[in-house]
């Protein structure tokens, strides 16, 4: 069995669906060896971005995935929640097109897994590797930042700021607005001839992004 059994992606946010099993790749490297060897030795098929390795199956409960960890890899010292975790896809729409109250919330089963971030959106259930498990971060902001796919946050929010000003205050263009700092909640920017501190909520600027993954324009 070769590495063709692994689907590689450069995305930070990965979709999880049906019944799934998520491994922390760092744990596999420490307790077993290379991910490619792990996949080959246990004849697995899954997706990875180098940080997470995800297997899924279209049945509930996930009997084959449970058999894998309970019978086949018990001797590897990989531990549930510490190194891997099970989950189920949360359906967005219910009876009569009702929307789940979990929309834009963390996936309940994964909420206490320190090495994972998660969110339920209208486009699906997403997970990502948490680089700083001890840092208390807003999951929506983390999800959005991961979707930049390498773009610098200041550059990204500079574009959204210009769109915002074009819509609400086009006269401010003459002051050359420029983003100089982005934190977890606000975007700070300078304007020529304006010496006061200028800031705007990141969520306000997010309304002007091109995609509509959260159901807004």
CSV table of C-alpha atoms in Angstrom, one decimal:
chain,number,residue,atom,x,y,z
A,1,UNK,CA,0.0,0.0,0.0
A,2,UNK,CA,1.4,3.4,-1.0
A,3,UNK,CA,1.0,7.1,-0.2
A,4,UNK,CA,-1.7,7.2,-2.8
A,5,UNK,CA,-4.0,6.1,0.0
A,6,UNK,CA,-3.5,9.6,1.5
A,7,UNK,CA,-5.2,12.6,0.0
A,8,UNK,CA,-2.9,15.6,0.7
A,9,UNK,CA,-4.3,19.2,1.0
A,10,UNK,CA,-2.7,22.5,1.9
A,11,UNK,CA,-5.9,23.8,3.5
A,12,UNK,CA,-5.9,24.6,7.2
A,13,UNK,CA,-9.7,24.1,7.6
A,14,UNK,CA,-10.8,20.5,6.7
A,15,UNK,CA,-14.3,19.3,6.2
A,16,UNK,CA,-15.5,16.4,8.4
A,17,UNK,CA,-18.6,14.5,7.4
A,18,UNK,CA,-20.6,11.4,8.3
A,19,UNK,CA,-18.8,9.4,11.0
A,20,UNK,CA,-15.1,10.4,11.3
A,21,UNK,CA,-11.9,9.8,13.2
A,22,UNK,CA,-9.3,12.5,13.5
A,23,UNK,CA,-5.7,11.8,14.4
A,24,UNK,CA,-3.1,14.3,15.6
A,25,UNK,CA,-0.3,13.7,13.1
A,26,UNK,CA,2.3,14.9,15.6
A,27,UNK,CA,1.1,12.1,18.0
A,28,UNK,CA,1.5,9.6,15.2
A,29,UNK,CA,5.0,10.8,14.5
A,30,UNK,CA,6.0,10.6,18.2
A,31,UNK,CA,4.3,7.3,19.1
A,32,UNK,CA,4.5,5.3,15.9
A,33,UNK,CA,6.5,6.8,13.1
A,34,UNK,CA,5.9,8.5,9.7
A,35,UNK,CA,2.3,9.0,8.7
A,36,UNK,CA,2.9,7.1,5.4
A,37,UNK,CA,4.0,4.1,7.4
A,38,UNK,CA,1.0,4.3,9.7
A,39,UNK,CA,-1.3,4.5,6.8
A,40,UNK,CA,0.4,1.6,5.0
A,41,UNK,CA,0.7,-0.7,8.0
A,42,UNK,CA,-2.9,-0.4,8.9
A,43,UNK,CA,-4.3,-0.2,5.3
A,44,UNK,CA,-6.0,3.2,5.8
A,45,UNK,CA,-7.5,5.7,3.4
A,46,UNK,CA,-7.8,9.3,4.5
A,47,UNK,CA,-7.0,13.0,4.2
A,48,UNK,CA,-4.3,15.1,5.7
A,49,UNK,CA,-2.8,18.5,5.7
A,50,UNK,CA,0.3,17.4,7.6
A,51,UNK,CA,-1.2,18.3,10.9
A,52,UNK,CA,-4.4,16.3,11.0
A,53,UNK,CA,-5.2,12.9,9.5
A,54,UNK,CA,-9.0,12.2,9.0
A,55,UNK,CA,-10.8,9.0,8.2
A,56,UNK,CA,-14.5,8.8,7.6
A,57,UNK,CA,-17.3,6.3,6.8
A,58,UNK,CA,-20.9,6.7,5.7
A,59,UNK,CA,-22.4,4.8,8.6
A,60,UNK,CA,-23.5,5.5,12.2
A,61,UNK,CA,-22.2,4.4,14.6
A,62,UNK,CA,-18.7,4.2,13.2
A,63,UNK,CA,-18.1,0.5,13.8
A,64,UNK,CA,-15.1,0.1,11.5
A,65,UNK,CA,-13.3,3.1,12.9
A,66,UNK,CA,-14.0,2.0,16.5
A,67,UNK,CA,-12.6,-1.5,15.6
A,68,UNK,CA,-9.5,0.2,14.2
A,69,UNK,CA,-8.6,1.9,17.5
A,70,UNK,CA,-10.0,-0.7,19.9
A,71,UNK,CA,-8.5,-3.7,18.3
A,72,UNK,CA,-5.9,-2.9,15.7
A,73,UNK,CA,-3.9,0.0,17.1
A,74,UNK,CA,-4.2,-0.5,20.8
A,75,UNK,CA,-0.6,-1.4,21.1
A,76,UNK,CA,0.6,1.9,19.6
A,77,UNK,CA,0.1,3.9,22.8
A,78,UNK,CA,-2.2,6.4,20.9
A,79,UNK,CA,-4.9,7.5,23.3
A,80,UNK,CA,-8.4,8.8,22.7
A,81,UNK,CA,-8.8,12.6,23.0
A,82,UNK,CA,-5.1,12.9,23.6
A,83,UNK,CA,-4.1,11.7,20.2
A,84,UNK,CA,-7.3,11.0,18.3
A,85,UNK,CA,-11.0,11.7,18.6
A,86,UNK,CA,-14.3,10.4,17.1
A,87,UNK,CA,-17.0,12.6,15.8
A,88,UNK,CA,-20.3,12.8,13.8
A,89,UNK,CA,-21.3,15.3,11.3
A,90,UNK,CA,-24.0,17.7,12.6
A,91,UNK,CA,-26.7,18.3,10.0
A,92,UNK,CA,-27.4,22.0,9.3
A,93,UNK,CA,-31.0,21.7,8.2
A,94,UNK,CA,-33.8,19.8,10.0
A,95,UNK,CA,-37.5,19.4,9.7
A,96,UNK,CA,-39.3,22.0,7.6
A,97,UNK,CA,-35.9,23.6,6.8
A,98,UNK,CA,-35.2,24.5,10.4
A,99,UNK,CA,-31.6,25.5,11.1
A,100,UNK,CA,-29.6,23.9,13.8
A,101,UNK,CA,-29.0,26.1,16.9
A,102,UNK,CA,-25.4,25.0,16.7
A,103,UNK,CA,-24.8,27.0,13.5
A,104,UNK,CA,-21.5,29.0,13.8
A,105,UNK,CA,-20.8,27.1,17.1
A,106,UNK,CA,-18.0,24.7,17.9
A,107,UNK,CA,-18.6,21.0,17.3
A,108,UNK,CA,-19.8,19.9,20.7
A,109,UNK,CA,-17.9,16.6,20.8
A,110,UNK,CA,-14.6,18.4,19.9
A,111,UNK,CA,-15.0,21.4,22.1
A,112,UNK,CA,-12.6,20.2,24.9
A,113,UNK,CA,-10.0,18.8,22.5
A,114,UNK,CA,-7.1,21.2,23.0
A,115,UNK,CA,-5.3,20.4,19.8
A,116,UNK,CA,-8.4,20.9,17.6
A,117,UNK,CA,-10.5,23.9,16.6
A,118,UNK,CA,-13.9,23.4,15.0
A,119,UNK,CA,-17.0,25.2,13.7
A,120,UNK,CA,-20.4,24.3,12.2
A,121,UNK,CA,-21.3,26.5,9.2
A,122,UNK,CA,-23.9,26.4,6.5
A,123,UNK,CA,-21.3,24.9,4.2
A,124,UNK,CA,-20.5,22.1,6.5
A,125,UNK,CA,-18.5,21.0,9.6
A,126,UNK,CA,-14.9,22.2,9.7
A,127,UNK,CA,-11.9,21.3,11.9
A,128,UNK,CA,-8.3,22.6,12.1
A,129,UNK,CA,-5.2,22.0,14.1
A,130,UNK,CA,-4.8,24.3,17.0
A,131,UNK,CA,-1.2,25.6,17.0
A,132,UNK,CA,-1.6,27.3,20.4
A,133,UNK,CA,-3.8,25.0,22.7
A,134,UNK,CA,-3.3,27.2,25.7
A,135,UNK,CA,-4.4,30.4,24.0
A,136,UNK,CA,-8.1,31.3,24.4
A,137,UNK,CA,-9.1,32.2,20.8
A,138,UNK,CA,-12.5,32.9,19.2
A,139,UNK,CA,-13.3,29.9,17.0
A,140,UNK,CA,-15.0,32.0,14.3
A,141,UNK,CA,-12.0,34.3,14.0
A,142,UNK,CA,-9.6,31.4,13.9
A,143,UNK,CA,-11.7,29.7,11.2
A,144,UNK,CA,-11.7,32.9,9.1
A,145,UNK,CA,-8.0,33.5,9.4
A,146,UNK,CA,-7.3,29.9,8.3
A,147,UNK,CA,-9.3,30.5,5.1
A,148,UNK,CA,-6.8,33.2,4.1
A,149,UNK,CA,-4.5,30.4,2.8
A,150,UNK,CA,-1.3,32.2,3.5
A,151,UNK,CA,-2.4,35.8,2.9
A,152,UNK,CA,-1.1,38.3,5.5
A,153,UNK,CA,-4.0,39.4,7.8
A,154,UNK,CA,-3.0,43.1,7.4
A,155,UNK,CA,-3.1,42.8,3.6
A,156,UNK,CA,-6.4,40.9,3.8
A,157,UNK,CA,-8.1,43.4,6.1
A,158,UNK,CA,-6.7,46.3,4.1
A,159,UNK,CA,-8.7,45.1,1.1
A,160,UNK,CA,-11.8,44.8,3.2
A,161,UNK,CA,-11.3,48.2,4.8
A,162,UNK,CA,-11.2,49.8,1.4
A,163,UNK,CA,-14.4,48.1,0.4
A,164,UNK,CA,-16.0,49.2,3.6
A,165,UNK,CA,-15.0,52.9,3.1
A,166,UNK,CA,-15.9,52.8,-0.6
A,167,UNK,CA,-19.4,51.8,0.5
A,168,UNK,CA,-19.9,54.0,3.5
A,169,UNK,CA,-17.3,56.9,3.4
A,170,UNK,CA,-15.6,57.2,0.0
A,171,UNK,CA,-14.4,60.7,0.8
A,172,UNK,CA,-11.9,59.1,3.3
A,173,UNK,CA,-9.9,57.7,0.4
A,174,UNK,CA,-8.1,61.0,0.1
A,175,UNK,CA,-6.6,60.4,3.6
A,176,UNK,CA,-4.8,57.2,2.4
A,177,UNK,CA,-6.2,54.7,5.0
A,178,UNK,CA,-3.7,52.0,5.8
A,179,UNK,CA,-4.0,49.0,8.2
A,180,UNK,CA,-1.1,48.8,10.7
A,181,UNK,CA,-2.4,46.2,13.2
A,182,UNK,CA,-4.9,43.4,13.6
A,183,UNK,CA,-5.8,41.7,16.9
A,184,UNK,CA,-8.4,39.1,17.7
A,185,UNK,CA,-11.3,41.6,17.5
A,186,UNK,CA,-10.3,44.9,15.8
A,187,UNK,CA,-8.5,46.3,12.8
A,188,UNK,CA,-6.4,49.4,13.5
A,189,UNK,CA,-5.6,51.8,10.7
A,190,UNK,CA,-3.9,55.2,10.0
A,191,UNK,CA,-5.2,58.1,7.9
A,192,UNK,CA,-3.2,61.1,6.8
A,193,UNK,CA,-4.0,64.2,8.8
A,194,UNK,CA,-5.9,62.1,11.3
A,195,UNK,CA,-3.9,61.7,14.5
A,196,UNK,CA,-6.6,59.9,16.6
A,197,UNK,CA,-6.7,56.1,16.9
A,198,UNK,CA,-8.8,54.6,14.1
A,199,UNK,CA,-10.2,51.1,14.7
A,200,UNK,CA,-13.1,49.0,13.3
A,201,UNK,CA,-14.4,45.6,14.4
A,202,UNK,CA,-13.2,42.7,12.3
A,203,UNK,CA,-16.7,41.3,12.1
A,204,UNK,CA,-17.8,44.6,10.5
A,205,UNK,CA,-15.2,44.3,7.7
A,206,UNK,CA,-15.9,40.6,7.2
A,207,UNK,CA,-19.3,41.6,5.7
A,208,UNK,CA,-17.4,42.8,2.6
A,209,UNK,CA,-15.5,39.6,1.8
A,210,UNK,CA,-16.4,38.0,-1.5
A,211,UNK,CA,-17.5,34.6,-0.2
A,212,UNK,CA,-20.7,33.9,1.7
A,213,UNK,CA,-19.8,30.8,3.8
A,214,UNK,CA,-21.8,32.2,6.8
A,215,UNK,CA,-24.8,33.0,4.7
A,216,UNK,CA,-24.1,36.7,4.4
A,217,UNK,CA,-22.9,38.7,1.5
